[in-house]
């Protein structure tokens, strides 16, 4: 049998913080969920168990459930209920409107995101863009102005089929955002 992982390590949330917010440290949550049959439950069932039987605050239900699933190796990195999800971010020295245009203008986009087939689902200038990726996954691009000439860009891709694709796309978006930054700041 594979050894369990430390939930504080896999979530980045200390046992002390978990206890302060929920009334129990990680070790106690792991034991309670093991005793309740957590290894045989899906995510929704674990969250429901935490709500009904332990009255855990809503946000913390998710955190405890994910911590349990990851520590018991029931959930892989980047795994969500409906596939895998990654995100990458970058702050560039360009106005949000210019960054927005670099995403939506096909000719400009081809300069930093070549050979990509995507469809815009919704665009809210100059704050967000939702797109469909050619493999059926989805992208959400959030732009946050940091003054007149700086913009934080966050790209989130979800509904990917597997962990290998998620890791590949995490590296892909790091390189793509490098190219976009070079284009905008060049």
GROMACS .gro file of C-alpha atoms in nm:
model
  186
    1UNK     CA    1   0.000   0.000   0.000
    2UNK     CA    2   0.122   0.349  -0.085
    3UNK     CA    3   0.204   0.575   0.206
    4UNK     CA    4  -0.028   0.867   0.272
    5UNK     CA    5   0.099   1.222   0.217
    6UNK     CA    6   0.095   1.508   0.466
    7UNK     CA    7  -0.215   1.721   0.392
    8UNK     CA    8  -0.035   2.034   0.512
    9UNK     CA    9   0.231   1.977   0.246
   10UNK     CA   10  -0.003   1.890  -0.041
   11UNK     CA   11  -0.237   2.184   0.027
   12UNK     CA   12   0.011   2.441   0.154
   13UNK     CA   13  -0.217   2.500   0.456
   14UNK     CA   14  -0.069   2.432   0.796
   15UNK     CA   15  -0.235   2.211   1.053
   16UNK     CA   16  -0.252   2.512   1.289
   17UNK     CA   17  -0.439   2.721   1.028
   18UNK     CA   18  -0.675   2.432   0.958
   19UNK     CA   19  -0.743   2.386   1.329
   20UNK     CA   20  -0.801   2.758   1.380
   21UNK     CA   21  -1.058   2.767   1.097
   22UNK     CA   22  -1.228   2.430   1.151
   23UNK     CA   23  -1.164   2.335   1.513
   24UNK     CA   24  -0.954   2.032   1.417
   25UNK     CA   25  -0.596   1.982   1.296
   26UNK     CA   26  -0.519   1.788   0.978
   27UNK     CA   27  -0.443   1.460   1.160
   28UNK     CA   28  -0.785   1.462   1.321
   29UNK     CA   29  -0.961   1.535   0.989
   30UNK     CA   30  -0.771   1.252   0.820
   31UNK     CA   31  -0.871   1.005   1.094
   32UNK     CA   32  -1.237   1.118   1.093
   33UNK     CA   33  -1.267   1.090   0.716
   34UNK     CA   34  -1.091   0.753   0.710
   35UNK     CA   35  -1.335   0.625   0.975
   36UNK     CA   36  -1.629   0.759   0.771
   37UNK     CA   37  -1.516   0.566   0.463
   38UNK     CA   38  -1.366   0.865   0.285
   39UNK     CA   39  -1.144   0.651   0.063
   40UNK     CA   40  -1.457   0.516  -0.104
   41UNK     CA   41  -1.633   0.855  -0.132
   42UNK     CA   42  -1.618   1.093  -0.424
   43UNK     CA   43  -1.538   1.461  -0.371
   44UNK     CA   44  -1.901   1.569  -0.345
   45UNK     CA   45  -1.973   1.300  -0.085
   46UNK     CA   46  -1.674   1.406   0.127
   47UNK     CA   47  -1.782   1.771   0.114
   48UNK     CA   48  -2.138   1.674   0.207
   49UNK     CA   49  -2.012   1.461   0.498
   50UNK     CA   50  -1.809   1.758   0.628
   51UNK     CA   51  -2.114   1.986   0.603
   52UNK     CA   52  -2.373   1.756   0.755
   53UNK     CA   53  -2.170   1.576   1.020
   54UNK     CA   54  -1.910   1.836   1.117
   55UNK     CA   55  -2.059   2.173   1.016
   56UNK     CA   56  -1.736   2.284   0.850
   57UNK     CA   57  -1.755   2.633   0.694
   58UNK     CA   58  -1.820   2.620   0.318
   59UNK     CA   59  -1.476   2.724   0.188
   60UNK     CA   60  -1.303   2.496   0.438
   61UNK     CA   61  -1.514   2.197   0.332
   62UNK     CA   62  -1.345   2.217  -0.006
   63UNK     CA   63  -1.000   2.264   0.147
   64UNK     CA   64  -1.037   1.972   0.388
   65UNK     CA   65  -1.184   1.749   0.115
   66UNK     CA   66  -0.904   1.829  -0.130
   67UNK     CA   67  -0.643   1.789   0.144
   68UNK     CA   68  -0.787   1.449   0.228
   69UNK     CA   69  -0.808   1.339  -0.136
   70UNK     CA   70  -0.452   1.448  -0.212
   71UNK     CA   71  -0.307   1.303   0.107
   72UNK     CA   72  -0.478   0.970   0.038
   73UNK     CA   73  -0.373   0.987  -0.330
   74UNK     CA   74  -0.733   0.994  -0.447
   75UNK     CA   75  -0.673   1.315  -0.645
   76UNK     CA   76  -0.381   1.403  -0.871
   77UNK     CA   77  -0.217   1.745  -0.897
   78UNK     CA   78  -0.436   1.985  -1.096
   79UNK     CA   79  -0.732   1.744  -1.082
   80UNK     CA   80  -1.078   1.891  -1.048
   81UNK     CA   81  -1.419   1.723  -1.051
   82UNK     CA   82  -1.456   1.779  -1.428
   83UNK     CA   83  -1.099   1.722  -1.548
   84UNK     CA   84  -0.766   1.889  -1.488
   85UNK     CA   85  -0.696   2.260  -1.442
   86UNK     CA   86  -0.386   2.477  -1.453
   87UNK     CA   87  -0.316   2.847  -1.442
   88UNK     CA   88  -0.026   3.073  -1.528
   89UNK     CA   89   0.013   3.444  -1.469
   90UNK     CA   90   0.241   3.725  -1.576
   91UNK     CA   91   0.253   4.100  -1.528
   92UNK     CA   92   0.349   4.294  -1.839
   93UNK     CA   93   0.440   4.656  -1.902
   94UNK     CA   94   0.142   4.734  -2.125
   95UNK     CA   95  -0.204   4.882  -2.082
   96UNK     CA   96  -0.490   4.635  -2.032
   97UNK     CA   97  -0.653   4.748  -2.359
   98UNK     CA   98  -0.336   4.662  -2.552
   99UNK     CA   99  -0.310   4.320  -2.388
  100UNK     CA  100  -0.678   4.255  -2.458
  101UNK     CA  101  -0.628   4.345  -2.826
  102UNK     CA  102  -0.325   4.111  -2.849
  103UNK     CA  103  -0.554   3.825  -2.748
  104UNK     CA  104  -0.847   3.911  -2.974
  105UNK     CA  105  -0.681   4.036  -3.293
  106UNK     CA  106  -0.613   3.717  -3.495
  107UNK     CA  107  -0.307   3.859  -3.674
  108UNK     CA  108  -0.146   3.985  -3.351
  109UNK     CA  109  -0.233   3.665  -3.167
  110UNK     CA  110  -0.071   3.456  -3.442
  111UNK     CA  111   0.255   3.637  -3.367
  112UNK     CA  112   0.278   3.507  -3.011
  113UNK     CA  113   0.034   3.214  -3.014
  114UNK     CA  114   0.096   3.049  -3.354
  115UNK     CA  115  -0.098   2.757  -3.501
  116UNK     CA  116  -0.370   2.765  -3.238
  117UNK     CA  117  -0.734   2.695  -3.312
  118UNK     CA  118  -0.958   2.859  -3.055
  119UNK     CA  119  -1.303   3.012  -3.039
  120UNK     CA  120  -1.400   3.314  -2.832
  121UNK     CA  121  -1.705   3.239  -2.617
  122UNK     CA  122  -1.727   3.570  -2.434
  123UNK     CA  123  -1.515   3.882  -2.413
  124UNK     CA  124  -1.549   4.171  -2.168
  125UNK     CA  125  -1.314   4.454  -2.266
  126UNK     CA  126  -1.051   4.493  -2.129
  127UNK     CA  127  -1.102   4.255  -1.837
  128UNK     CA  128  -1.168   3.898  -1.944
  129UNK     CA  129  -1.187   3.660  -2.236
  130UNK     CA  130  -1.334   3.310  -2.236
  131UNK     CA  131  -1.226   3.076  -2.511
  132UNK     CA  132  -1.268   2.718  -2.627
  133UNK     CA  133  -0.941   2.536  -2.700
  134UNK     CA  134  -0.929   2.295  -2.994
  135UNK     CA  135  -0.910   1.986  -2.765
  136UNK     CA  136  -1.239   2.075  -2.592
  137UNK     CA  137  -1.078   2.232  -2.287
  138UNK     CA  138  -1.162   2.587  -2.188
  139UNK     CA  139  -0.956   2.898  -2.127
  140UNK     CA  140  -1.031   3.196  -1.913
  141UNK     CA  141  -0.804   3.497  -1.946
  142UNK     CA  142  -0.829   3.763  -1.675
  143UNK     CA  143  -0.665   4.102  -1.717
  144UNK     CA  144  -0.612   4.328  -1.418
  145UNK     CA  145  -0.484   4.680  -1.478
  146UNK     CA  146  -0.199   4.770  -1.243
  147UNK     CA  147  -0.196   5.138  -1.334
  148UNK     CA  148  -0.198   5.294  -1.679
  149UNK     CA  149   0.082   5.084  -1.827
  150UNK     CA  150   0.097   4.752  -1.639
  151UNK     CA  151  -0.138   4.458  -1.659
  152UNK     CA  152  -0.153   4.128  -1.471
  153UNK     CA  153  -0.256   3.843  -1.700
  154UNK     CA  154  -0.394   3.518  -1.561
  155UNK     CA  155  -0.462   3.229  -1.796
  156UNK     CA  156  -0.662   2.940  -1.654
  157UNK     CA  157  -0.721   2.629  -1.862
  158UNK     CA  158  -0.965   2.367  -1.739
  159UNK     CA  159  -1.149   2.053  -1.843
  160UNK     CA  160  -0.829   1.889  -1.967
  161UNK     CA  161  -0.842   1.512  -1.999
  162UNK     CA  162  -0.543   1.406  -1.789
  163UNK     CA  163  -0.253   1.508  -1.567
  164UNK     CA  164   0.004   1.476  -1.848
  165UNK     CA  165  -0.188   1.724  -2.064
  166UNK     CA  166  -0.220   1.961  -1.768
  167UNK     CA  167   0.156   1.956  -1.707
  168UNK     CA  168   0.223   2.004  -2.078
  169UNK     CA  169  -0.014   2.302  -2.095
  170UNK     CA  170   0.135   2.457  -1.782
  171UNK     CA  171   0.473   2.468  -1.959
  172UNK     CA  172   0.307   2.578  -2.284
  173UNK     CA  173   0.140   2.879  -2.119
  174UNK     CA  174   0.462   2.984  -1.945
  175UNK     CA  175   0.633   2.999  -2.286
  176UNK     CA  176   0.332   3.164  -2.455
  177UNK     CA  177   0.316   3.436  -2.190
  178UNK     CA  178   0.690   3.493  -2.237
  179UNK     CA  179   0.626   3.549  -2.610
  180UNK     CA  180   0.332   3.780  -2.538
  181UNK     CA  181   0.541   3.980  -2.293
  182UNK     CA  182   0.821   4.014  -2.549
  183UNK     CA  183   0.571   4.129  -2.814
  184UNK     CA  184   0.411   4.388  -2.587
  185UNK     CA  185   0.730   4.516  -2.425
  186UNK     CA  186   0.960   4.466  -2.726
   0.00000   0.00000   0.00000
